[in-house]
């Protein structure tokens, strides 16, 4: 796999279909959009990577406040520079697709919201999350006092073992009680 | 485990308790995920084979000690990860193909790692990579995988139809998932109607079209008014029930007399309608239960703020101005929720409560009185129309047929306005209660209107065709009024607010009202299938036009709704409304008509019979006479279809299943509460143990220092 040749092989296509939640049409469309992002000289090379700056120009991500986090979470480079190979791109689309399970979506949502990459959502992560949610509204942002109270309330509601942070299981527990999460955590090309 | 490492940490750094890595968290490191899925596959294998005995579980009730391994947070060495992957692949091998596929798809690992798993799986099996092996000795698995492939290609074909994919994406990118749900509902209804058209077309319309009966004496010529009234030229056509023959159609083969195909029209009519309703019922109940399962929350949420923070961002919205709007909305909602949660509930005095109750009572009285008044006016008006026609020209007579539909559509348009006014007076605190009250009032008014109309339609010569025509007229006029409402309500209002009021705010798209209108139209279509087999085709045209008109109107004139809209819950409610009053009501009416009313003598495929279902009975008797071996079938038919006991038993079993499930859910709710308490207690225990350890170490350190000091002296 790891191909970015102009045509996707049939075996590759069926393998992608089995490993991800995407349908054949979605995979082909993803391949088309991915090759459009590649510079001309790399269009036929395998294992080409698209840098983060180009990924952020996709219309589906351009205005999304979580776009940098999405790039960092789904990228598999070491050290992490946010660039996508075609496999990473498919991972991203599969997690955000219509048929992905609640578990996959909540797992990746947790990683996206974990701004400091320490495996739990601490107060700093929650504050950055609320900032992302409200950053566009210039005149009606939350005051410091409101922010502090909001984060205290969120921790009170979701931190079950009272260690001051929200870990993955607690996050998944909160998410399982929100039926709208699955329908709002979707991106379609 | 609280050995040297812990003591070094505690003494050296004096870290706060929370940051000591003693959490039972399942972190995102690769090794931890593989261990987690190893445990899952283990559990799945055990569940698939047999239930382990209760005594095999350890006595401890603590979740961490019982049988869950603690998945450590630290990244593993390469060998550790390899062995973990080996074990996972071992387990995956022993699962069934479907389970294996689902497990691999559901693992939150990157594609590269899943590939590695696949390769190891394939090596173990000794075949080429790929989940499904076509080996002949695994015939059942091969058949299953072949079926699955054909299912995928079917799904791909359906997706490739791209029905309205681009417009839907444009709507969701600008308005979000709420408004999108309206258009998805429209698409669902569209598919239902296509199904109905296919069935009635293939089994009823086409055979009858190939064998037209003798045309009646007074056949009127075509004038443009027919498209609106459905009478006149159309009244003796394929559209209506009266046209269909009540005998068996024969096809005379031209070359040889062997080709004598006969087609029993009454039987076909009866069974087609029955089958169409039965299949639609199955599909509706299935989608309703699936949607209900998705939106049902076991634990009524205490965590509104957390849910709002984690799941309120709609990733589908792409347009920058909409993103800004959504951001503002979320900020406002967070502030409102924060104020609501943190204020001490000011309990209102008894006088205030009384006052509120009176206002509610008044509003409900006004709404019910309005509904009753409109129903009465429809009834009186229909009587007046039926009684007084007098000497009028033919065209005028036909135009007067339109009067009743126009009145009904006007009522459907104006009554919701009255309800909105009443609820504005009532000033509900919570928006969801307001939505539910408004939906129930609208439902009540529409149901009462439909009941009055059903009552008015019985008792005429060739009443079935007349009812069919009426339903056609109602559908068309309803569509025209929806168009007018879209124009006036949205386009003109936008001009008004832009030019006159000079506000930037555009009208919001009222999702609930539009969905209820769709449900009403679909109820009319279902009521009319028996009398007008081509009515679903009209409904398809109407839905198609409605889609594009509403789409352009929304894009041009509206903005995204400001109030939070619970998409999943609302969609469940709408599907349930579509199933329960709408479809079941139509099915009950049609069943009652088929079972009890005498079909008219002069027209239709059932003339001459006492009841419509006798077509089936007569056919059964014929079969029995011709072939005595089939008497079993006839008796089965007699017991199943005609005996009401079967229906009662079915309904009883259904209710028992629902009760059982609700009890299970109740039990699960209690278990969740108990487990939450346990986790909290474990946290407390850990804190206590760590503080004890800290104090013990302090004492040891102090005593060691003292000993060392003494020794040095």
mmCIF file with all atom_site columns, N, CA and C in Angstrom, chain A residues 125-158:
data_model
loop_
_atom_site.group_PDB
_atom_site.id
_atom_site.type_symbol
_atom_site.label_atom_id
_atom_site.label_alt_id
_atom_site.label_comp_id
_atom_site.label_asym_id
_atom_site.label_entity_id
_atom_site.label_seq_id
_atom_site.pdbx_PDB_ins_code
_atom_site.Cartn_x
_atom_site.Cartn_y
_atom_site.Cartn_z
_atom_site.occupancy
_atom_site.B_iso_or_equiv
_atom_site.pdbx_formal_charge
_atom_site.auth_seq_id
_atom_site.auth_comp_id
_atom_site.auth_asym_id
_atom_site.auth_atom_id
_atom_site.pdbx_PDB_model_num
ATOM 1   N N  . UNK A 1 125 ? -5.919  21.743 29.017 1.00 0.00 ? 125 UNK A N  1
ATOM 2   C CA . UNK A 1 125 ? -6.540  21.240 27.789 1.00 0.00 ? 125 UNK A CA 1
ATOM 3   C C  . UNK A 1 125 ? -7.964  21.727 27.667 1.00 0.00 ? 125 UNK A C  1
ATOM 4   N N  . UNK A 1 126 ? -8.716  21.651 28.770 1.00 0.00 ? 126 UNK A N  1
ATOM 5   C CA . UNK A 1 126 ? -10.119 22.057 28.720 1.00 0.00 ? 126 UNK A CA 1
ATOM 6   C C  . UNK A 1 126 ? -10.234 23.541 28.404 1.00 0.00 ? 126 UNK A C  1
ATOM 7   N N  . UNK A 1 127 ? -9.295  24.324 28.972 1.00 0.00 ? 127 UNK A N  1
ATOM 8   C CA . UNK A 1 127 ? -9.373  25.762 28.704 1.00 0.00 ? 127 UNK A CA 1
ATOM 9   C C  . UNK A 1 127 ? -9.115  26.041 27.228 1.00 0.00 ? 127 UNK A C  1
ATOM 10  N N  . UNK A 1 128 ? -8.105  25.341 26.671 1.00 0.00 ? 128 UNK A N  1
ATOM 11  C CA . UNK A 1 128 ? -7.813  25.550 25.253 1.00 0.00 ? 128 UNK A CA 1
ATOM 12  C C  . UNK A 1 128 ? -8.991  25.094 24.402 1.00 0.00 ? 128 UNK A C  1
ATOM 13  N N  . UNK A 1 129 ? -9.661  24.024 24.823 1.00 0.00 ? 129 UNK A N  1
ATOM 14  C CA . UNK A 1 129 ? -10.810 23.518 24.076 1.00 0.00 ? 129 UNK A CA 1
ATOM 15  C C  . UNK A 1 129 ? -11.909 24.556 24.020 1.00 0.00 ? 129 UNK A C  1
ATOM 16  N N  . UNK A 1 130 ? -12.240 25.142 25.187 1.00 0.00 ? 130 UNK A N  1
ATOM 17  C CA . UNK A 1 130 ? -13.320 26.134 25.212 1.00 0.00 ? 130 UNK A CA 1
ATOM 18  C C  . UNK A 1 130 ? -12.925 27.365 24.405 1.00 0.00 ? 130 UNK A C  1
ATOM 19  N N  . UNK A 1 131 ? -11.628 27.715 24.445 1.00 0.00 ? 131 UNK A N  1
ATOM 20  C CA . UNK A 1 131 ? -11.167 28.840 23.632 1.00 0.00 ? 131 UNK A CA 1
ATOM 21  C C  . UNK A 1 131 ? -11.379 28.568 22.154 1.00 0.00 ? 131 UNK A C  1
ATOM 22  N N  . UNK A 1 132 ? -11.045 27.344 21.718 1.00 0.00 ? 132 UNK A N  1
ATOM 23  C CA . UNK A 1 132 ? -11.254 26.998 20.307 1.00 0.00 ? 132 UNK A CA 1
ATOM 24  C C  . UNK A 1 132 ? -12.723 27.084 19.934 1.00 0.00 ? 132 UNK A C  1
ATOM 25  N N  . UNK A 1 133 ? -13.592 26.622 20.843 1.00 0.00 ? 133 UNK A N  1
ATOM 26  C CA . UNK A 1 133 ? -15.012 26.628 20.522 1.00 0.00 ? 133 UNK A CA 1
ATOM 27  C C  . UNK A 1 133 ? -15.541 28.040 20.379 1.00 0.00 ? 133 UNK A C  1
ATOM 28  N N  . UNK A 1 134 ? -14.952 28.991 21.122 1.00 0.00 ? 134 UNK A N  1
ATOM 29  C CA . UNK A 1 134 ? -15.563 30.312 21.148 1.00 0.00 ? 134 UNK A CA 1
ATOM 30  C C  . UNK A 1 134 ? -14.689 31.395 20.547 1.00 0.00 ? 134 UNK A C  1
ATOM 31  N N  . UNK A 1 135 ? -13.615 31.016 19.851 1.00 0.00 ? 135 UNK A N  1
ATOM 32  C CA . UNK A 1 135 ? -12.651 32.054 19.488 1.00 0.00 ? 135 UNK A CA 1
ATOM 33  C C  . UNK A 1 135 ? -13.171 33.025 18.445 1.00 0.00 ? 135 UNK A C  1
ATOM 34  N N  . UNK A 1 136 ? -14.120 32.548 17.593 1.00 0.00 ? 136 UNK A N  1
ATOM 35  C CA . UNK A 1 136 ? -14.565 33.411 16.513 1.00 0.00 ? 136 UNK A CA 1
ATOM 36  C C  . UNK A 1 136 ? -15.447 34.548 17.000 1.00 0.00 ? 136 UNK A C  1
ATOM 37  N N  . UNK A 1 137 ? -16.096 34.324 18.157 1.00 0.00 ? 137 UNK A N  1
ATOM 38  C CA . UNK A 1 137 ? -17.035 35.352 18.605 1.00 0.00 ? 137 UNK A CA 1
ATOM 39  C C  . UNK A 1 137 ? -16.247 36.415 19.343 1.00 0.00 ? 137 UNK A C  1
ATOM 40  N N  . UNK A 1 138 ? -16.095 37.564 18.695 1.00 0.00 ? 138 UNK A N  1
ATOM 41  C CA . UNK A 1 138 ? -15.183 38.552 19.261 1.00 0.00 ? 138 UNK A CA 1
ATOM 42  C C  . UNK A 1 138 ? -15.737 39.190 20.516 1.00 0.00 ? 138 UNK A C  1
ATOM 43  N N  . UNK A 1 139 ? -17.023 39.566 20.461 1.00 0.00 ? 139 UNK A N  1
ATOM 44  C CA . UNK A 1 139 ? -17.505 40.392 21.567 1.00 0.00 ? 139 UNK A CA 1
ATOM 45  C C  . UNK A 1 139 ? -18.082 39.592 22.717 1.00 0.00 ? 139 UNK A C  1
ATOM 46  N N  . UNK A 1 140 ? -18.332 38.292 22.504 1.00 0.00 ? 140 UNK A N  1
ATOM 47  C CA . UNK A 1 140 ? -19.023 37.592 23.581 1.00 0.00 ? 140 UNK A CA 1
ATOM 48  C C  . UNK A 1 140 ? -18.188 36.461 24.136 1.00 0.00 ? 140 UNK A C  1
ATOM 49  N N  . UNK A 1 141 ? -16.900 36.663 24.257 1.00 0.00 ? 141 UNK A N  1
ATOM 50  C CA . UNK A 1 141 ? -16.092 35.583 24.822 1.00 0.00 ? 141 UNK A CA 1
ATOM 51  C C  . UNK A 1 141 ? -16.348 35.439 26.307 1.00 0.00 ? 141 UNK A C  1
ATOM 52  N N  . UNK A 1 142 ? -15.917 34.301 26.841 1.00 0.00 ? 142 UNK A N  1
ATOM 53  C CA . UNK A 1 142 ? -16.123 34.064 28.268 1.00 0.00 ? 142 UNK A CA 1
ATOM 54  C C  . UNK A 1 142 ? -15.078 34.828 29.074 1.00 0.00 ? 142 UNK A C  1
ATOM 55  N N  . UNK A 1 143 ? -15.511 35.361 30.205 1.00 0.00 ? 143 UNK A N  1
ATOM 56  C CA . UNK A 1 143 ? -14.559 36.035 31.095 1.00 0.00 ? 143 UNK A CA 1
ATOM 57  C C  . UNK A 1 143 ? -13.753 34.975 31.842 1.00 0.00 ? 143 UNK A C  1
ATOM 58  N N  . UNK A 1 144 ? -12.691 35.439 32.503 1.00 0.00 ? 144 UNK A N  1
ATOM 59  C CA . UNK A 1 144 ? -11.819 34.493 33.211 1.00 0.00 ? 144 UNK A CA 1
ATOM 60  C C  . UNK A 1 144 ? -12.575 33.756 34.290 1.00 0.00 ? 144 UNK A C  1
ATOM 61  N N  . UNK A 1 145 ? -13.439 34.507 34.982 1.00 0.00 ? 145 UNK A N  1
ATOM 62  C CA . UNK A 1 145 ? -14.203 33.912 36.071 1.00 0.00 ? 145 UNK A CA 1
ATOM 63  C C  . UNK A 1 145 ? -15.135 32.840 35.535 1.00 0.00 ? 145 UNK A C  1
ATOM 64  N N  . UNK A 1 146 ? -15.823 33.183 34.400 1.00 0.00 ? 146 UNK A N  1
ATOM 65  C CA . UNK A 1 146 ? -16.756 32.219 33.813 1.00 0.00 ? 146 UNK A CA 1
ATOM 66  C C  . UNK A 1 146 ? -16.001 30.990 33.346 1.00 0.00 ? 146 UNK A C  1
ATOM 67  N N  . UNK A 1 147 ? -14.809 31.214 32.770 1.00 0.00 ? 147 UNK A N  1
ATOM 68  C CA . UNK A 1 147 ? -14.024 30.085 32.281 1.00 0.00 ? 147 UNK A CA 1
ATOM 69  C C  . UNK A 1 147 ? -13.656 29.164 33.439 1.00 0.00 ? 147 UNK A C  1
ATOM 70  N N  . UNK A 1 148 ? -13.220 29.763 34.522 1.00 0.00 ? 148 UNK A N  1
ATOM 71  C CA . UNK A 1 148 ? -12.809 28.952 35.670 1.00 0.00 ? 148 UNK A CA 1
ATOM 72  C C  . UNK A 1 148 ? -13.980 28.126 36.172 1.00 0.00 ? 148 UNK A C  1
ATOM 73  N N  . UNK A 1 149 ? -15.155 28.803 36.276 1.00 0.00 ? 149 UNK A N  1
ATOM 74  C CA . UNK A 1 149 ? -16.335 28.101 36.775 1.00 0.00 ? 149 UNK A CA 1
ATOM 75  C C  . UNK A 1 149 ? -16.752 26.986 35.824 1.00 0.00 ? 149 UNK A C  1
ATOM 76  N N  . UNK A 1 150 ? -16.659 27.286 34.507 1.00 0.00 ? 150 UNK A N  1
ATOM 77  C CA . UNK A 1 150 ? -17.052 26.300 33.515 1.00 0.00 ? 150 UNK A CA 1
ATOM 78  C C  . UNK A 1 150 ? -16.182 25.058 33.632 1.00 0.00 ? 150 UNK A C  1
ATOM 79  N N  . UNK A 1 151 ? -14.853 25.290 33.761 1.00 0.00 ? 151 UNK A N  1
ATOM 80  C CA . UNK A 1 151 ? -13.968 24.129 33.821 1.00 0.00 ? 151 UNK A CA 1
ATOM 81  C C  . UNK A 1 151 ? -14.187 23.345 35.109 1.00 0.00 ? 151 UNK A C  1
ATOM 82  N N  . UNK A 1 152 ? -14.427 24.057 36.209 1.00 0.00 ? 152 UNK A N  1
ATOM 83  C CA . UNK A 1 152 ? -14.728 23.337 37.459 1.00 0.00 ? 152 UNK A CA 1
ATOM 84  C C  . UNK A 1 152 ? -15.962 22.473 37.284 1.00 0.00 ? 152 UNK A C  1
ATOM 85  N N  . UNK A 1 153 ? -17.000 23.048 36.648 1.00 0.00 ? 153 UNK A N  1
ATOM 86  C CA . UNK A 1 153 ? -18.224 22.276 36.459 1.00 0.00 ? 153 UNK A CA 1
ATOM 87  C C  . UNK A 1 153 ? -17.999 21.064 35.569 1.00 0.00 ? 153 UNK A C  1
ATOM 88  N N  . UNK A 1 154 ? -17.243 21.276 34.468 1.00 0.00 ? 154 UNK A N  1
ATOM 89  C CA . UNK A 1 154 ? -17.008 20.158 33.560 1.00 0.00 ? 154 UNK A CA 1
ATOM 90  C C  . UNK A 1 154 ? -16.281 19.039 34.297 1.00 0.00 ? 154 UNK A C  1
ATOM 91  N N  . UNK A 1 155 ? -15.251 19.403 35.074 1.00 0.00 ? 155 UNK A N  1
ATOM 92  C CA . UNK A 1 155 ? -14.507 18.377 35.796 1.00 0.00 ? 155 UNK A CA 1
ATOM 93  C C  . UNK A 1 155 ? -15.396 17.675 36.811 1.00 0.00 ? 155 UNK A C  1
ATOM 94  N N  . UNK A 1 156 ? -16.252 18.461 37.455 1.00 0.00 ? 156 UNK A N  1
ATOM 95  C CA . UNK A 1 156 ? -17.145 17.859 38.443 1.00 0.00 ? 156 UNK A CA 1
ATOM 96  C C  . UNK A 1 156 ? -18.048 16.836 37.800 1.00 0.00 ? 156 UNK A C  1
ATOM 97  N N  . UNK A 1 157 ? -18.513 17.173 36.574 1.00 0.00 ? 157 UNK A N  1
ATOM 98  C CA . UNK A 1 157 ? -19.466 16.280 35.918 1.00 0.00 ? 157 UNK A CA 1
ATOM 99  C C  . UNK A 1 157 ? -18.798 15.060 35.337 1.00 0.00 ? 157 UNK A C  1
ATOM 100 N N  . UNK A 1 158 ? -17.553 15.198 34.845 1.00 0.00 ? 158 UNK A N  1
ATOM 101 C CA . UNK A 1 158 ? -17.011 14.059 34.112 1.00 0.00 ? 158 UNK A CA 1
ATOM 102 C C  . UNK A 1 158 ? -15.885 13.327 34.820 1.00 0.00 ? 158 UNK A C  1
#
